[in-house]
Amino acid sequence: MLRSLSIRDIVLIERLELGFGAGLTALTGETGAGKSIILDALGLALGGRSDRGLVRSGAEQGSVVAEFEPHEPAALEALLHDNGIPFEGELILRRIVTADGRSRAFVNDTAVSTALLRQVGELLVEVHGQFEQRGLMNPQAHRGILDAFGGLGPLVAQVRTAHAAWRKAAGRLAEFKEQLATAQREEDYLRHRERELSDLDPKAGEEEELALRRQSLMNREKLMTALGEALAAVSGNGGALERLGAAERKLERSAGMAPELLEPAVAALGRALVEVGEAEAVIESALRGLEDGSGTLEAVEERLFALRDAARKHRVPVDALPDLLAETRTLLERIDAGAGEVEAAEREVAAARAAYRDAARVLSQARAEAAAKLAEAVMAELPPLKLERARVRVRLEPLPEEEWGPEGAERVAFEVSTNPGQPFGPIGKIASGGELSRFMLALKVVLARLDSAGTLIFDEVDAGIGGATAAAVGERLARLGLERQVLVVTHAPQVAACADHQCSVSKHVEGGRTRVAVRELEASERRDEIARMLAGAEVTDAARAAAESLMRVAGVAG
């Protein structure tokens, strides 16, 4: 709901502060008094086109600030949250236009693009005028409006679920077909690769193991030479064991001549022989280990280089060769079993399509019933609005299968025929300006509870009518005011009499400048304003009496 509107230096308005209440508010005044300027200013705050011609002559910039209390904040809150804009229940839209035509936009003091400001504005206000229509005039919105009117949300949800399942199954089928086609194109290569890798039989971690063994084998010859020389020095002819043994025997033969002197030496030589004997055994064992080691250096290098050549050929690390072999076998298995997989996926797609088609058919039938009820309800509103010869229909146009979507299998369009024999067509192209506003009013009365916008604006919805028809328009606007905040620019006293609030717009010259003023009228002032609307320039007692009668009939205290 629009709480207030502050306008600075816009066209003929130098400074204007307006407050708005709930229900129906009528803006009245002489033709050319400036009522459209107020709507233009509000439109600017809602993201409308800016123009330097909107800035009051002599001013550097113009500005409009509109304060709202959103009617249904959920969708608005999500939009603001996605764009990092703080929101605590109130919303302030601000637009500044400079004298050179540049503009800036703000939502709750956060700078935003004009496009985002327009998105926010469309969730707050819906305008219906002779030259601007939003919401119901947008064919893209008709399907959602019909579904909301018919309470078809659960059926639409089922269709969305079925469509998602169908698309998912179709995606899997496409993936299977693509993989199969790719594999079939490469089948000869894949079979060659599988034979080559199978013969090679790579193992995980094999490269590192072979590299260590290769390093060990490259050092084996040197080790064997060293060990052989050491063994010869220890146990060979004239080696340590032989010489130590000879020394021990000589001392043993002479030990009786000086036992206290020689026996320690004999004992030490015995110990040395034991140690050298152990060293001999260790050297021999190490030498045998090198001689008996599995694989030659040549064999290890041949295996290692074969693995690395295969890895370079297939552009993968050596350790990835086992995985490549497994993947190759999987692809070949898919080729062999691919036709069966594709057939199974095709059956799944067919079943999902049938489920979607059944859900969409149920939704289509429900939409057809809701369409008939909606058209009937709108038609019932037309005769009092002087549209008794007009007809309204909600057309359901089946879509080709390639256009079936999550919202169903048909396009929905609101169409009218304003005269017998005239073909049906889109509302905006068939109806004249005044008729268009009244068609919108009839639709809005029927759909009032479905509107997300908390404020509805009707600009001269009474154009070209009067008397009972104007009274019918006022009565319907008042009914809408019970559900939403409604602002109407009107020249019809019958419409003004039905309003909960009335603002008089006037234009006057002050200090050589033309200015626009707006004033909310008290009950007695309303009587005089409505009398002026009835009588023209000179307000007579009869006009005042007629105005009181209109207000009394409309339920407004005089």
Coordinates of C-alpha atoms in Angstrom, one line a residue:
M1 CA 0.0 0.0 0.0
L2 CA 1.2 3.5 -0.9
R3 CA 1.6 5.5 2.3
S4 CA 3.1 8.7 1.1
L5 CA 4.4 10.5 -2.0
S6 CA 6.9 13.3 -1.9
I7 CA 7.5 15.3 -5.1
R8 CA 10.2 18.0 -5.6
D9 CA 10.6 20.1 -8.8
I10 CA 8.7 17.8 -11.2
V11 CA 7.1 19.7 -14.1
L12 CA 4.8 22.2 -12.4
I13 CA 5.1 20.8 -8.9
E14 CA 7.7 22.7 -6.8
R15 CA 7.1 20.9 -3.5
L16 CA 4.3 18.4 -2.7
E17 CA 3.7 16.0 0.2
L18 CA 0.8 13.6 -0.1
G19 CA -0.5 10.9 2.3
F20 CA -2.7 8.1 1.2
G21 CA -5.0 5.8 3.2
A22 CA -6.6 2.4 2.5
G23 CA -9.6 2.0 0.3
L24 CA -10.6 4.1 -2.7
T25 CA -9.0 7.5 -3.2
A26 CA -10.3 9.8 -6.0
L27 CA -8.1 12.5 -7.6
T28 CA -10.4 15.2 -9.1
G29 CA -9.9 18.6 -10.6
E30 CA -10.3 20.6 -13.8
T31 CA -9.0 19.2 -17.0
G32 CA -5.3 20.1 -17.2
A33 CA -5.1 20.8 -13.5
G34 CA -2.1 18.4 -13.2
K35 CA -3.5 15.1 -12.1
S36 CA -1.4 13.3 -14.8
I37 CA 1.7 15.0 -13.4
I38 CA 1.1 13.2 -10.1
L39 CA 0.8 9.9 -11.8
D40 CA 3.9 10.6 -13.9
A41 CA 5.8 11.4 -10.8
L42 CA 4.7 8.1 -9.1
G43 CA 5.5 6.3 -12.3
L44 CA 9.0 7.7 -12.1
A45 CA 9.5 6.4 -8.6
L46 CA 8.3 3.0 -9.8
G47 CA 11.0 2.7 -12.5
G48 CA 9.3 4.5 -15.4
R49 CA 11.2 6.3 -18.1
S50 CA 13.0 9.4 -17.0
D51 CA 13.2 12.6 -19.2
R52 CA 14.8 15.9 -18.5
G53 CA 11.5 17.5 -19.5
L54 CA 10.2 16.2 -16.1
V55 CA 12.5 18.5 -14.2
R56 CA 10.8 21.8 -13.3
S57 CA 12.1 24.7 -15.3
G58 CA 14.9 26.5 -13.5
A59 CA 15.6 23.5 -11.1
E60 CA 18.8 21.5 -11.2
Q61 CA 17.1 18.3 -10.5
G62 CA 13.7 16.8 -9.6
S63 CA 13.0 14.0 -7.2
V64 CA 10.2 11.7 -6.1
V65 CA 10.0 9.6 -3.0
A66 CA 7.3 6.9 -2.5
E67 CA 6.8 5.1 0.8
F68 CA 5.1 1.7 0.7
E69 CA 3.8 -0.9 3.2
P70 CA 3.8 -4.0 0.9
H71 CA 0.6 -6.0 0.7
E72 CA 2.2 -9.4 0.1
P73 CA 5.9 -9.0 1.1
A74 CA 7.1 -12.6 0.4
A75 CA 8.0 -12.2 -3.3
L76 CA 9.3 -8.7 -2.7
E77 CA 11.5 -9.8 0.2
A78 CA 13.0 -12.5 -1.9
L79 CA 13.8 -10.0 -4.7
L80 CA 15.4 -7.5 -2.2
H81 CA 17.4 -10.2 -0.4
D82 CA 18.8 -11.5 -3.7
N83 CA 20.0 -8.0 -4.4
G84 CA 21.4 -7.2 -1.0
I85 CA 18.8 -4.6 -0.1
P86 CA 17.7 -4.3 3.6
F87 CA 14.0 -4.8 4.2
E88 CA 12.1 -4.5 7.5
G89 CA 8.5 -4.2 6.4
E90 CA 8.6 -0.7 4.9
L91 CA 9.9 0.2 1.5
I92 CA 11.0 3.6 0.3
L93 CA 11.6 4.1 -3.4
R94 CA 13.5 7.2 -4.5
R95 CA 14.2 8.5 -8.0
I96 CA 16.3 11.6 -8.9
V97 CA 16.4 13.2 -12.4
T98 CA 18.8 15.9 -13.2
A99 CA 18.3 18.8 -15.7
D100 CA 20.5 17.0 -18.2
G101 CA 18.3 13.9 -18.2
R102 CA 20.4 11.6 -16.0
S103 CA 18.7 9.7 -13.3
R104 CA 19.5 7.7 -10.1
A105 CA 17.4 5.2 -8.3
F106 CA 17.3 4.0 -4.7
V107 CA 15.4 1.4 -2.8
N108 CA 15.7 1.8 1.0
D109 CA 18.6 4.1 0.4
T110 CA 20.5 1.5 -1.6
A111 CA 21.5 2.5 -5.1
V112 CA 19.8 0.2 -7.7
S113 CA 19.5 0.0 -11.4
T114 CA 16.3 1.3 -13.1
A115 CA 15.5 -2.2 -14.2
L116 CA 15.5 -3.4 -10.6
L117 CA 13.5 -0.4 -9.5
R118 CA 10.9 -1.3 -12.1
Q119 CA 10.8 -5.0 -10.9
V120 CA 10.1 -3.8 -7.4
G121 CA 7.5 -1.3 -8.6
E122 CA 5.6 -4.0 -10.5
L123 CA 5.2 -5.9 -7.3
L124 CA 3.8 -2.9 -5.5
V125 CA 1.6 -1.1 -8.0
E126 CA -0.5 -2.0 -11.1
V127 CA -1.5 0.8 -13.4
H128 CA -4.6 0.7 -15.6
G129 CA -5.1 3.7 -17.9
Q130 CA -6.0 4.5 -21.5
F131 CA -2.4 4.4 -22.6
E132 CA -0.6 2.2 -20.1
Q133 CA -1.6 -1.2 -18.9
R134 CA 0.4 -3.7 -17.0
G135 CA -0.3 -7.1 -15.4
L136 CA -3.5 -8.3 -17.1
M137 CA -2.3 -6.8 -20.4
N138 CA 0.8 -9.0 -20.4
P139 CA -0.1 -12.3 -22.2
Q140 CA 2.7 -14.0 -20.4
A141 CA 0.8 -13.5 -17.1
H142 CA -2.6 -14.9 -18.3
R143 CA -1.9 -18.5 -17.6
G144 CA -0.8 -17.9 -14.0
I145 CA -3.8 -15.6 -13.5
L146 CA -6.2 -18.4 -14.7
D147 CA -4.5 -21.0 -12.5
A148 CA -4.8 -18.8 -9.5
F149 CA -8.4 -18.0 -10.2
G150 CA -9.2 -21.7 -10.6
G151 CA -7.1 -22.8 -7.6
L152 CA -5.1 -25.1 -9.9
G153 CA -1.8 -24.8 -8.0
P154 CA -1.6 -28.5 -7.0
L155 CA -2.3 -29.6 -10.6
V156 CA 0.3 -27.2 -11.9
A157 CA 2.8 -28.6 -9.3
Q158 CA 2.1 -32.2 -10.6
V159 CA 2.7 -31.1 -14.1
R160 CA 6.0 -29.4 -13.1
T161 CA 7.1 -32.6 -11.4
A162 CA 6.2 -34.8 -14.3
H163 CA 7.9 -32.4 -16.7
A164 CA 11.1 -32.4 -14.7
A165 CA 11.1 -36.3 -14.6
W166 CA 10.5 -36.4 -18.4
R167 CA 13.3 -33.9 -19.0
K168 CA 15.6 -35.9 -16.7
A169 CA 14.9 -39.1 -18.5
A170 CA 15.4 -37.5 -21.8
G171 CA 18.7 -36.1 -20.7
R172 CA 19.9 -39.6 -19.6
L173 CA 18.8 -41.0 -23.0
A174 CA 20.7 -38.3 -24.8
E175 CA 23.8 -38.9 -22.7
F176 CA 23.6 -42.7 -23.4
K177 CA 23.2 -42.1 -27.1
E178 CA 26.1 -39.7 -27.2
Q179 CA 28.4 -42.0 -25.2
L180 CA 27.4 -44.9 -27.4
A181 CA 28.0 -43.0 -30.6
T182 CA 31.4 -41.8 -29.4
A183 CA 32.4 -45.3 -28.4
Q184 CA 31.2 -46.8 -31.7
R185 CA 33.2 -44.2 -33.6
E186 CA 36.3 -45.2 -31.7
E187 CA 35.6 -48.9 -31.4
D188 CA 38.6 -50.1 -33.4
Y189 CA 40.9 -47.9 -31.5
L190 CA 39.4 -48.9 -28.2
R191 CA 39.9 -52.6 -29.0
H192 CA 43.5 -52.1 -30.0
R193 CA 44.1 -50.1 -26.8
E194 CA 42.5 -52.8 -24.7
R195 CA 44.7 -55.5 -26.2
E196 CA 47.8 -53.4 -25.8
L197 CA 47.1 -52.6 -22.2
S198 CA 45.9 -56.1 -21.3
D199 CA 49.2 -57.5 -22.7
L200 CA 51.1 -54.9 -20.7
D201 CA 49.0 -55.6 -17.6
P202 CA 50.0 -52.4 -15.6
K203 CA 49.8 -52.5 -11.8
A204 CA 49.2 -49.6 -9.5
G205 CA 52.4 -48.3 -7.9
E206 CA 54.5 -50.5 -10.3
E207 CA 56.6 -47.6 -11.7
E208 CA 57.9 -46.6 -8.3
E209 CA 58.8 -50.2 -7.4
L210 CA 60.6 -50.8 -10.7
A211 CA 62.5 -47.5 -10.4
L212 CA 63.8 -48.6 -6.9
R213 CA 64.8 -52.0 -8.2
R214 CA 66.5 -50.5 -11.2
Q215 CA 68.6 -48.3 -9.0
S216 CA 69.5 -51.3 -6.8
L217 CA 70.5 -53.4 -9.9
M218 CA 72.6 -50.6 -11.3
N219 CA 74.7 -50.7 -8.1
R220 CA 74.9 -54.5 -7.9
E221 CA 78.0 -55.1 -10.0
K222 CA 80.0 -52.7 -7.9
L223 CA 78.7 -54.3 -4.7
M224 CA 79.6 -57.8 -5.9
T225 CA 83.1 -56.7 -6.8
A226 CA 83.7 -55.1 -3.5
L227 CA 82.2 -58.1 -1.6
G228 CA 84.3 -60.6 -3.7
E229 CA 87.5 -58.7 -2.9
A230 CA 86.6 -58.5 0.7
L231 CA 85.9 -62.2 0.8
A232 CA 89.2 -63.0 -0.8
A233 CA 91.0 -60.8 1.7
V234 CA 89.3 -62.6 4.5
S235 CA 89.2 -66.3 3.4
G236 CA 91.2 -66.5 0.2
N237 CA 94.7 -67.9 -0.2
G238 CA 96.9 -65.9 2.2
G239 CA 93.8 -64.2 3.5
A240 CA 93.1 -63.0 7.0
L241 CA 91.7 -66.4 8.3
E242 CA 94.7 -68.3 7.0
R243 CA 97.3 -65.9 8.4
L244 CA 95.5 -65.6 11.8
G245 CA 95.2 -69.4 12.0
A246 CA 98.9 -69.8 11.3
A247 CA 99.8 -67.3 13.9
E248 CA 97.6 -69.0 16.5
R249 CA 99.2 -72.4 15.8
K250 CA 102.7 -71.0 16.1
L251 CA 101.9 -69.4 19.5
E252 CA 100.1 -72.5 20.8
R253 CA 103.2 -74.6 20.0
S254 CA 105.4 -72.2 21.9
A255 CA 102.9 -71.5 24.8
G256 CA 104.5 -74.1 27.1
M257 CA 107.7 -72.2 27.1
A258 CA 106.1 -69.0 28.5
P259 CA 102.4 -69.7 29.2
E260 CA 101.8 -66.5 31.2
L261 CA 103.2 -64.5 28.3
L262 CA 101.7 -66.3 25.3
E263 CA 98.3 -67.6 26.4
P264 CA 96.6 -64.1 26.3
A265 CA 97.9 -63.7 22.8
V266 CA 96.6 -67.1 21.8
A267 CA 93.2 -66.3 23.3
A268 CA 93.0 -62.9 21.5
L269 CA 93.9 -64.6 18.2
G270 CA 91.1 -67.1 18.8
R271 CA 88.6 -64.4 19.3
A272 CA 89.8 -62.6 16.2
L273 CA 89.4 -65.8 14.2
V274 CA 85.8 -66.1 15.4
E275 CA 85.0 -62.5 14.4
V276 CA 86.7 -62.8 11.0
G277 CA 84.8 -66.1 10.5
E278 CA 81.5 -64.2 11.1
A279 CA 82.5 -61.5 8.7
E280 CA 83.2 -64.1 6.1
A281 CA 79.7 -65.6 6.6
V282 CA 78.1 -62.2 6.3
I283 CA 80.0 -61.3 3.1
E284 CA 79.2 -64.7 1.5
S285 CA 75.5 -64.3 2.4
A286 CA 75.4 -60.8 0.9
L287 CA 77.2 -62.0 -2.2
R288 CA 74.8 -64.9 -2.7
G289 CA 71.9 -62.5 -2.3
L290 CA 73.2 -60.3 -5.1
E291 CA 73.9 -63.3 -7.3
D292 CA 70.5 -64.8 -6.7
G293 CA 68.4 -61.5 -7.0
S294 CA 65.3 -61.9 -9.2
G295 CA 65.5 -60.2 -12.6
T296 CA 68.4 -58.6 -14.3
L297 CA 68.9 -54.9 -14.8
E298 CA 68.0 -55.3 -18.5
A299 CA 64.7 -57.0 -17.7
V300 CA 63.7 -54.3 -15.1
E301 CA 64.6 -51.5 -17.5
E302 CA 62.7 -53.1 -20.3
R303 CA 59.5 -53.3 -18.2
L304 CA 59.9 -49.8 -16.8
F305 CA 60.4 -48.2 -20.2
A306 CA 57.5 -50.2 -21.7
L307 CA 55.2 -48.7 -19.0
R308 CA 56.4 -45.2 -19.6
D309 CA 56.1 -45.5 -23.4
A310 CA 52.5 -46.6 -23.0
A311 CA 51.8 -43.7 -20.6
R312 CA 53.2 -41.2 -23.1
K313 CA 51.3 -42.7 -26.0
H314 CA 48.0 -42.4 -24.1
R315 CA 48.8 -39.1 -22.4
V316 CA 48.3 -40.3 -18.9
P317 CA 50.6 -40.8 -15.9
V318 CA 52.0 -44.4 -15.6
D319 CA 49.9 -44.9 -12.4
A320 CA 46.8 -44.1 -14.4
L321 CA 47.3 -46.9 -16.9
P322 CA 45.3 -49.5 -14.8
D323 CA 42.4 -47.1 -14.6
L324 CA 42.7 -46.4 -18.4
L325 CA 42.5 -50.2 -19.0
A326 CA 39.4 -50.5 -16.8
E327 CA 37.8 -47.5 -18.5
T328 CA 38.5 -49.0 -21.9
R329 CA 36.9 -52.3 -21.0
T330 CA 33.9 -50.4 -19.6
L331 CA 33.5 -48.5 -22.9
L332 CA 33.8 -51.7 -24.9
E333 CA 31.2 -53.3 -22.6
R334 CA 28.9 -50.3 -23.2
I335 CA 29.3 -50.8 -26.9
D336 CA 28.4 -54.4 -26.6
A337 CA 25.4 -53.6 -24.3
G338 CA 24.8 -50.1 -25.6
A339 CA 21.8 -50.9 -27.7
G340 CA 20.0 -52.5 -24.7
E341 CA 20.8 -49.5 -22.5
V342 CA 19.5 -47.1 -25.1
E343 CA 16.3 -49.2 -25.5
A344 CA 15.8 -49.2 -21.7
A345 CA 16.3 -45.4 -21.6
E346 CA 13.9 -44.9 -24.5
R347 CA 11.2 -46.9 -22.6
E348 CA 11.9 -44.7 -19.5
V349 CA 11.4 -41.5 -21.6
A350 CA 8.2 -42.9 -23.1
A351 CA 6.8 -43.6 -19.7
A352 CA 7.8 -40.2 -18.3
R353 CA 6.3 -38.5 -21.4
A354 CA 3.1 -40.4 -20.9
A355 CA 3.0 -39.4 -17.2
Y356 CA 3.5 -35.8 -18.2
R357 CA 0.9 -35.9 -20.9
D358 CA -1.7 -37.4 -18.5
A359 CA -0.9 -34.7 -15.9
A360 CA -1.1 -32.0 -18.5
R361 CA -4.4 -33.3 -19.8
V362 CA -5.9 -33.2 -16.4
L363 CA -4.6 -29.6 -15.9
S364 CA -5.9 -28.6 -19.4
Q365 CA -9.4 -29.9 -18.5
A366 CA -9.4 -28.0 -15.2
R367 CA -8.2 -24.9 -17.0
A368 CA -11.0 -25.2 -19.5
E369 CA -13.5 -25.3 -16.7
A370 CA -11.9 -22.4 -14.9
A371 CA -11.7 -20.4 -18.2
A372 CA -15.4 -20.7 -18.7
K373 CA -16.1 -19.6 -15.1
L374 CA -13.7 -16.7 -15.4
A375 CA -15.2 -15.5 -18.7
E376 CA -18.7 -15.8 -17.2
A377 CA -17.8 -13.8 -14.1
V378 CA -16.2 -11.0 -16.1
M379 CA -19.2 -10.9 -18.6
A380 CA -21.5 -10.4 -15.6
E381 CA -19.6 -7.2 -14.8
L382 CA -19.8 -5.7 -18.3
P383 CA -23.4 -4.6 -18.8
P384 CA -23.4 -2.0 -16.0
L385 CA -20.1 -0.7 -17.4
K386 CA -21.8 0.1 -20.7
L387 CA -20.1 -2.9 -22.3
E388 CA -23.2 -5.0 -22.7
R389 CA -22.5 -5.8 -26.3
A390 CA -19.0 -7.0 -25.5
R391 CA -17.9 -10.6 -25.1
V392 CA -14.9 -12.0 -23.2
R393 CA -13.3 -15.3 -23.6
V394 CA -10.3 -17.1 -22.1
R395 CA -8.7 -18.9 -25.1
L396 CA -6.7 -22.1 -24.5
E397 CA -4.3 -22.7 -27.4
P398 CA -2.7 -26.2 -27.5
L399 CA 1.0 -26.0 -27.9
P400 CA 3.1 -28.3 -30.2
E401 CA 4.9 -30.9 -28.2
E402 CA 8.3 -29.2 -28.6
E403 CA 6.8 -26.3 -26.6
W404 CA 5.3 -28.3 -23.8
G405 CA 6.7 -27.0 -20.6
P406 CA 6.6 -27.1 -16.8
E407 CA 3.4 -24.9 -16.9
G408 CA 1.5 -27.2 -19.2
A409 CA 0.7 -27.9 -22.8
E410 CA -1.3 -24.8 -23.8
R411 CA -1.1 -21.1 -24.1
V412 CA -3.7 -19.0 -22.3
A413 CA -4.9 -15.6 -23.6
F414 CA -7.6 -13.2 -22.4
E415 CA -9.5 -11.9 -25.5
V416 CA -12.5 -9.7 -26.2
S417 CA -14.9 -8.8 -28.9
T418 CA -16.5 -5.4 -28.3
N419 CA -19.3 -5.7 -30.9
P420 CA -21.4 -8.5 -32.3
G421 CA -19.8 -10.0 -35.4
Q422 CA -16.4 -8.6 -34.5
P423 CA -13.7 -11.2 -34.1
F424 CA -12.1 -11.9 -30.8
G425 CA -8.6 -10.4 -30.2
P426 CA -6.2 -9.3 -27.5
I427 CA -7.7 -6.8 -25.2
G428 CA -5.1 -4.1 -25.9
K429 CA -5.6 -4.3 -29.6
I430 CA -9.4 -4.6 -29.8
A431 CA -10.7 -2.2 -27.1
S432 CA -10.6 1.6 -27.3
G433 CA -8.9 3.6 -24.5
G434 CA -12.1 4.0 -22.4
E435 CA -13.3 0.5 -23.1
L436 CA -9.9 -0.9 -22.2
S437 CA -9.9 0.7 -18.7
R438 CA -13.4 -0.7 -18.1
F439 CA -12.5 -4.1 -19.3
M440 CA -9.6 -4.0 -16.9
L441 CA -11.9 -2.9 -14.1
A442 CA -14.2 -5.8 -14.7
L443 CA -11.3 -8.2 -14.7
K444 CA -9.9 -6.7 -11.6
V445 CA -13.2 -6.9 -9.7
V446 CA -13.3 -10.6 -10.5
L447 CA -9.7 -11.2 -9.7
A448 CA -9.3 -8.8 -6.8
R449 CA -8.3 -11.5 -4.3
L450 CA -5.5 -12.8 -6.5
D451 CA -3.6 -9.6 -6.9
S452 CA -0.1 -9.4 -5.4
A453 CA 0.1 -5.6 -6.0
G454 CA -1.3 -3.8 -3.0
T455 CA -2.1 -0.6 -5.0
L456 CA -4.2 -0.4 -8.2
I457 CA -4.3 2.9 -10.2
F458 CA -7.0 3.6 -12.7
D459 CA -6.5 6.7 -14.9
E460 CA -9.7 8.1 -16.3
V461 CA -11.5 4.7 -16.2
D462 CA -14.7 6.7 -16.7
A463 CA -13.8 8.3 -20.0
G464 CA -16.7 8.7 -22.3
I465 CA -19.4 7.5 -19.8
G466 CA -21.7 9.1 -17.3
G467 CA -24.8 8.6 -15.3
A468 CA -25.6 5.1 -14.2
T469 CA -22.6 3.7 -16.0
A470 CA -20.2 6.0 -14.1
A471 CA -22.0 5.0 -10.9
A472 CA -21.4 1.4 -11.7
V473 CA -17.7 2.1 -12.3
G474 CA -17.6 3.9 -8.9
E475 CA -19.4 1.0 -7.1
R476 CA -16.9 -1.5 -8.6
L477 CA -13.9 0.6 -7.7
A478 CA -15.3 0.9 -4.1
R479 CA -15.6 -2.9 -4.1
L480 CA -12.0 -3.2 -5.2
G481 CA -11.1 -0.8 -2.4
L482 CA -12.2 -3.3 0.1
E483 CA -9.5 -5.7 -1.1
R484 CA -6.7 -3.3 -2.2
Q485 CA -5.7 0.3 -2.1
V486 CA -7.2 2.0 -5.2
L487 CA -6.3 5.4 -6.7
V488 CA -8.5 6.7 -9.5
V489 CA -8.2 9.9 -11.6
T490 CA -11.7 10.8 -12.5
H491 CA -13.9 13.5 -13.9
A492 CA -17.1 11.6 -13.0
P493 CA -18.9 12.9 -9.9
Q494 CA -20.6 9.4 -9.5
V495 CA -17.1 7.8 -9.2
A496 CA -15.8 10.5 -6.8
A497 CA -18.9 10.1 -4.6
C498 CA -18.0 6.4 -4.0
A499 CA -14.5 7.2 -2.8
D500 CA -13.3 6.8 0.8
H501 CA -10.9 9.8 0.3
Q502 CA -10.9 12.6 -2.2
C503 CA -8.0 14.9 -3.3
S504 CA -8.6 18.0 -5.3
V505 CA -5.8 18.9 -7.8
S506 CA -5.7 22.5 -8.9
K507 CA -3.4 24.7 -10.9
H508 CA -2.7 28.4 -10.1
V509 CA -0.2 31.2 -10.9
E510 CA 1.9 32.5 -8.1
G511 CA 4.8 34.9 -8.6
G512 CA 4.7 34.6 -12.3
R513 CA 5.0 30.8 -12.1
T514 CA 2.3 28.1 -12.6
R515 CA 2.1 25.7 -9.8
V516 CA 0.1 22.6 -9.0
A517 CA -1.5 22.0 -5.6
V518 CA -3.2 19.0 -4.1
R519 CA -5.4 19.0 -1.0
E520 CA -7.3 16.2 0.7
L521 CA -11.0 17.3 1.1
E522 CA -13.1 17.2 4.2
A523 CA -16.7 15.8 3.8
S524 CA -18.2 19.3 3.3
E525 CA -15.5 20.2 0.8
R526 CA -16.1 17.0 -1.0
R527 CA -19.8 18.0 -1.5
D528 CA -18.7 21.3 -3.1
E529 CA -16.1 19.6 -5.3
I530 CA -18.6 16.9 -6.5
A531 CA -21.2 19.7 -7.1
R532 CA -18.6 21.5 -9.2
M533 CA -18.1 18.3 -11.2
L534 CA -21.8 18.1 -11.7
A535 CA -22.5 21.7 -12.5
G536 CA -19.4 23.1 -14.1
A537 CA -18.0 26.6 -13.3
E538 CA -21.0 27.8 -11.2
V539 CA -21.9 25.7 -8.3
T540 CA -25.7 26.0 -7.6
D541 CA -27.7 24.8 -4.6
A542 CA -29.3 22.2 -6.9
A543 CA -25.8 20.9 -7.7
R544 CA -24.9 20.8 -4.0
A545 CA -28.2 18.9 -3.3
A546 CA -27.4 16.5 -6.1
A547 CA -23.9 16.0 -4.8
E548 CA -25.3 15.2 -1.3
S549 CA -27.6 12.7 -2.9
L550 CA -24.8 11.0 -4.7
M551 CA -22.7 10.8 -1.6
R552 CA -25.6 9.5 0.5
V553 CA -26.3 6.8 -2.1
A554 CA -22.6 5.9 -2.1
G555 CA -22.6 5.7 1.7
V556 CA -20.4 8.7 2.3
A557 CA -21.5 11.1 5.1
G558 CA -22.4 14.6 3.9

